[in-house]
Amino acid sequence: MKTAIFATLLASAAAFAPSANNAASSVLKASPFENEIGVIQPTGFWDPAGLSRGKDQATFDRYRSVELKHGRVAQLAVLGYVFQECVRFPGDLSFGLKFADVPNGLAALSVVPVLGWAQILVTVGAIEKNGYLGSYEVGMPELDEVTLAKRQTQELQHGRLAMLAILELFRHDMSNGADGLGEKLITGFPFIY
C-alpha cells in the first residue's frame, strides 16, 4: 500500500517537472491574401479547405471574380424565388404555356420547353465566353479608396449570404414541406412563415 501511495505521489510530482518543448506550433501561417478585399474580422482570411494555398495573385484574383459573379447570380436567384411567389405575368410564356401555369421553385424546371432551355444555354454560354464583370464608367460612384473597399467587401458578403440563401430555398423546395415549414415557402407579405 505504501508503494502505491509513493508511486502516486511521484507521478503527480513529475507532472510539474520542466520538460523540453518539442511540440509543433499550432499557429496557422499567415496567408498572402490576408489583406484582400472581402476579408472580415473576427475570422480574417478564411480558407479552411486550403483552396488558395500555393496560388499566385492572378489565380486568386480569378477565384475572387468568380465568387463575385456567383454571388451576383445568387442574389438574382433569391429575388426571382421571392418574386415568383408574389407576382404572375399575364399572357403566354410560349405556345400553349401561360405564365400562370408555371409552378414555383424547382418544379418550374420541368415545364420549360426544349427551345427555352436552348435559349438559356446559348445566352449563358455567350456571356461566359465573351462577357466579363467589367469596370464600367457609367454609374460608377466616385468614392475614396476606403469607402470603395468597404462597399466591395459588402458586395462580397451579400453574395456569400445569397449563395447560402438560394441553397436553403432549393433544400426547402425539394423537401416538399417535410421540414415543417409547409408546402408554400413564402406565405404572403411581409413573408411571414
Tab-separated table of C-alpha atoms in Angstrom:
chain	number	residue	atom	x	y	z
A	1	MET	CA	0.000	0.000	0.000
A	2	LYS	CA	2.872	2.337	0.872
A	3	THR	CA	4.418	1.590	-2.507
A	4	ALA	CA	1.204	2.542	-4.324
A	5	ILE	CA	0.952	5.832	-2.432
A	6	PHE	CA	4.634	6.605	-3.089
A	7	ALA	CA	4.198	5.852	-6.838
A	8	THR	CA	1.136	8.113	-6.986
A	9	LEU	CA	2.990	10.985	-5.300
A	10	LEU	CA	5.992	10.514	-7.568
A	11	ALA	CA	3.805	10.541	-10.679
A	12	SER	CA	1.969	13.682	-9.579
A	13	ALA	CA	5.258	15.443	-8.829
A	14	ALA	CA	6.557	14.533	-12.283
A	15	ALA	CA	3.640	16.414	-13.796
A	16	PHE	CA	5.165	19.665	-12.551
A	17	ALA	CA	8.719	18.958	-13.678
A	18	PRO	CA	10.037	21.076	-16.544
A	19	SER	CA	10.162	19.348	-19.881
A	20	ALA	CA	11.661	20.104	-23.272
A	21	ASN	CA	9.180	21.838	-25.559
A	22	ASN	CA	9.449	19.953	-28.828
A	23	ALA	CA	5.788	20.370	-29.778
A	24	ALA	CA	4.982	21.780	-33.153
A	25	SER	CA	3.428	25.218	-33.264
A	26	SER	CA	-0.318	25.271	-33.721
A	27	VAL	CA	-0.308	28.825	-35.047
A	28	LEU	CA	-1.599	28.990	-38.616
A	29	LYS	CA	0.685	30.509	-41.173
A	30	ALA	CA	-0.477	33.867	-42.428
A	31	SER	CA	-1.914	33.808	-45.897
A	32	PRO	CA	-0.516	36.136	-48.537
A	33	PHE	CA	-4.151	37.164	-49.139
A	34	GLU	CA	-4.803	38.354	-45.556
A	35	ASN	CA	-5.291	41.960	-46.680
A	36	GLU	CA	-7.518	41.367	-49.706
A	37	ILE	CA	-10.951	42.926	-50.088
A	38	GLY	CA	-13.582	40.655	-48.558
A	39	VAL	CA	-11.543	39.650	-45.507
A	40	ILE	CA	-13.519	40.459	-42.376
A	41	GLN	CA	-12.949	40.184	-38.667
A	42	PRO	CA	-13.081	38.136	-36.493
A	43	THR	CA	-12.424	35.304	-38.962
A	44	GLY	CA	-9.794	37.063	-41.043
A	45	PHE	CA	-8.921	35.290	-44.271
A	46	TRP	CA	-10.975	32.108	-44.009
A	47	ASP	CA	-9.957	29.263	-46.284
A	48	PRO	CA	-10.433	26.002	-44.372
A	49	ALA	CA	-10.142	23.838	-47.500
A	50	GLY	CA	-6.847	25.466	-48.469
A	51	LEU	CA	-8.014	26.368	-51.970
A	52	SER	CA	-5.740	29.408	-52.079
A	53	ARG	CA	-2.664	27.622	-50.722
A	54	GLY	CA	0.199	27.873	-53.192
A	55	LYS	CA	-1.764	30.059	-55.635
A	56	ASP	CA	-0.395	33.188	-57.221
A	57	GLN	CA	-2.129	36.576	-57.202
A	58	ALA	CA	-3.604	36.138	-60.703
A	59	THR	CA	-5.250	32.832	-59.747
A	60	PHE	CA	-6.596	34.339	-56.534
A	61	ASP	CA	-7.999	37.307	-58.456
A	62	ARG	CA	-9.725	34.874	-60.832
A	63	TYR	CA	-11.215	32.980	-57.863
A	64	ARG	CA	-12.419	36.252	-56.359
A	65	SER	CA	-14.061	37.396	-59.625
A	66	VAL	CA	-15.808	34.016	-59.911
A	67	GLU	CA	-17.008	34.354	-56.313
A	68	LEU	CA	-18.332	37.824	-57.110
A	69	LYS	CA	-20.132	36.572	-60.222
A	70	HIS	CA	-21.687	33.614	-58.383
A	71	GLY	CA	-22.765	35.954	-55.592
A	72	ARG	CA	-24.497	38.269	-58.054
A	73	VAL	CA	-26.263	35.353	-59.741
A	74	ALA	CA	-27.347	34.018	-56.336
A	75	GLN	CA	-28.736	37.424	-55.366
A	76	LEU	CA	-30.813	37.494	-58.551
A	77	ALA	CA	-31.927	33.906	-57.937
A	78	VAL	CA	-33.154	34.720	-54.422
A	79	LEU	CA	-35.045	37.742	-55.744
A	80	GLY	CA	-36.535	35.576	-58.505
A	81	TYR	CA	-37.687	32.991	-55.979
A	82	VAL	CA	-39.457	35.659	-53.912
A	83	PHE	CA	-40.842	37.461	-56.976
A	84	GLN	CA	-42.488	34.376	-58.464
A	85	GLU	CA	-44.281	33.722	-55.184
A	86	CYS	CA	-45.838	37.191	-55.278
A	87	VAL	CA	-46.367	38.159	-58.933
A	88	ARG	CA	-47.589	36.415	-62.090
A	89	PHE	CA	-47.210	37.938	-65.520
A	90	PRO	CA	-50.246	37.888	-67.784
A	91	GLY	CA	-50.046	36.137	-71.144
A	92	ASP	CA	-48.147	33.215	-72.575
A	93	LEU	CA	-44.601	32.128	-71.850
A	94	SER	CA	-44.571	30.033	-75.015
A	95	PHE	CA	-47.143	28.497	-77.337
A	96	GLY	CA	-49.787	26.906	-75.124
A	97	LEU	CA	-47.990	27.637	-71.841
A	98	LYS	CA	-49.248	30.541	-69.752
A	99	PHE	CA	-47.153	32.209	-67.077
A	100	ALA	CA	-49.889	31.322	-64.585
A	101	ASP	CA	-49.436	27.608	-65.384
A	102	VAL	CA	-45.744	27.564	-64.487
A	103	PRO	CA	-45.211	26.244	-60.940
A	104	ASN	CA	-42.954	27.997	-58.455
A	105	GLY	CA	-39.459	26.975	-57.456
A	106	LEU	CA	-37.604	23.992	-58.846
A	107	ALA	CA	-40.828	22.499	-60.220
A	108	ALA	CA	-40.708	25.194	-62.922
A	109	LEU	CA	-37.675	23.463	-64.449
A	110	SER	CA	-39.841	20.561	-65.590
A	111	VAL	CA	-42.180	22.716	-67.694
A	112	VAL	CA	-39.605	24.784	-69.582
A	113	PRO	CA	-39.805	23.845	-73.306
A	114	VAL	CA	-36.734	22.455	-75.091
A	115	LEU	CA	-36.311	25.651	-77.114
A	116	GLY	CA	-36.451	27.605	-73.856
A	117	TRP	CA	-33.549	25.551	-72.498
A	118	ALA	CA	-31.654	26.084	-75.746
A	119	GLN	CA	-32.193	29.834	-75.474
A	120	ILE	CA	-30.993	29.857	-71.853
A	121	LEU	CA	-27.877	27.783	-72.635
A	122	VAL	CA	-26.915	29.885	-75.662
A	123	THR	CA	-27.341	33.133	-73.724
A	124	VAL	CA	-25.367	31.946	-70.696
A	125	GLY	CA	-22.676	30.450	-72.948
A	126	ALA	CA	-22.304	33.693	-74.892
A	127	ILE	CA	-21.986	35.683	-71.683
A	128	GLU	CA	-19.433	33.241	-70.251
A	129	LYS	CA	-17.355	33.235	-73.435
A	130	ASN	CA	-17.500	36.935	-74.309
A	131	GLY	CA	-18.662	38.676	-71.182
A	132	TYR	CA	-16.805	39.857	-68.133
A	133	LEU	CA	-17.665	41.701	-64.973
A	134	GLY	CA	-16.059	44.816	-66.331
A	135	SER	CA	-15.273	48.186	-64.898
A	136	TYR	CA	-17.919	50.458	-66.340
A	137	GLU	CA	-17.570	54.200	-66.078
A	138	VAL	CA	-21.295	54.882	-66.385
A	139	GLY	CA	-22.965	54.726	-62.996
A	140	MET	CA	-19.689	54.243	-61.135
A	141	PRO	CA	-19.793	56.359	-57.968
A	142	GLU	CA	-16.772	58.485	-57.215
A	143	LEU	CA	-15.611	57.084	-53.883
A	144	ASP	CA	-12.382	57.293	-51.964
A	145	GLU	CA	-10.366	54.059	-51.671
A	146	VAL	CA	-11.507	53.238	-48.127
A	147	THR	CA	-15.213	53.619	-48.925
A	148	LEU	CA	-14.837	51.689	-52.187
A	149	ALA	CA	-13.068	48.814	-50.384
A	150	LYS	CA	-15.834	48.783	-47.762
A	151	ARG	CA	-18.544	48.632	-50.443
A	152	GLN	CA	-16.726	45.892	-52.344
A	153	THR	CA	-16.458	43.863	-49.130
A	154	GLN	CA	-20.179	44.403	-48.530
A	155	GLU	CA	-20.981	43.169	-52.032
A	156	LEU	CA	-18.914	40.022	-51.469
A	157	GLN	CA	-20.630	39.433	-48.114
A	158	HIS	CA	-24.094	39.901	-49.638
A	159	GLY	CA	-23.187	37.462	-52.399
A	160	ARG	CA	-21.957	34.896	-49.876
A	161	LEU	CA	-25.187	35.214	-47.919
A	162	ALA	CA	-27.264	34.927	-51.102
A	163	MET	CA	-25.396	31.742	-52.117
A	164	LEU	CA	-26.376	30.199	-48.782
A	165	ALA	CA	-29.922	31.545	-49.070
A	166	ILE	CA	-30.579	30.081	-52.516
A	167	LEU	CA	-29.238	26.716	-51.390
A	168	GLU	CA	-31.678	26.804	-48.455
A	169	LEU	CA	-34.530	27.730	-50.785
A	170	PHE	CA	-33.614	24.772	-53.022
A	171	ARG	CA	-33.408	22.467	-49.990
A	172	HIS	CA	-36.799	23.557	-48.749
A	173	ASP	CA	-38.290	23.208	-52.211
A	174	MET	CA	-37.006	19.636	-52.520
A	175	SER	CA	-38.308	18.655	-49.069
A	176	ASN	CA	-41.961	19.270	-50.148
A	177	GLY	CA	-42.914	20.562	-46.730
A	178	ALA	CA	-41.317	17.671	-44.817
A	179	ASP	CA	-39.187	20.168	-42.880
A	180	GLY	CA	-42.232	21.516	-41.034
A	181	LEU	CA	-42.362	24.850	-42.832
A	182	GLY	CA	-45.287	23.820	-45.007
A	183	GLU	CA	-45.744	23.346	-48.731
A	184	LYS	CA	-45.520	27.020	-49.649
A	185	LEU	CA	-42.247	28.645	-48.794
A	186	ILE	CA	-43.419	32.230	-48.703
A	187	THR	CA	-46.926	32.899	-47.438
A	188	GLY	CA	-47.953	36.477	-48.092
A	189	PHE	CA	-46.485	39.850	-47.273
A	190	PRO	CA	-44.268	40.520	-45.419
A	191	PHE	CA	-43.133	36.922	-45.993
A	192	ILE	CA	-44.365	35.548	-42.723
A	193	TYR	CA	-43.738	31.836	-42.325
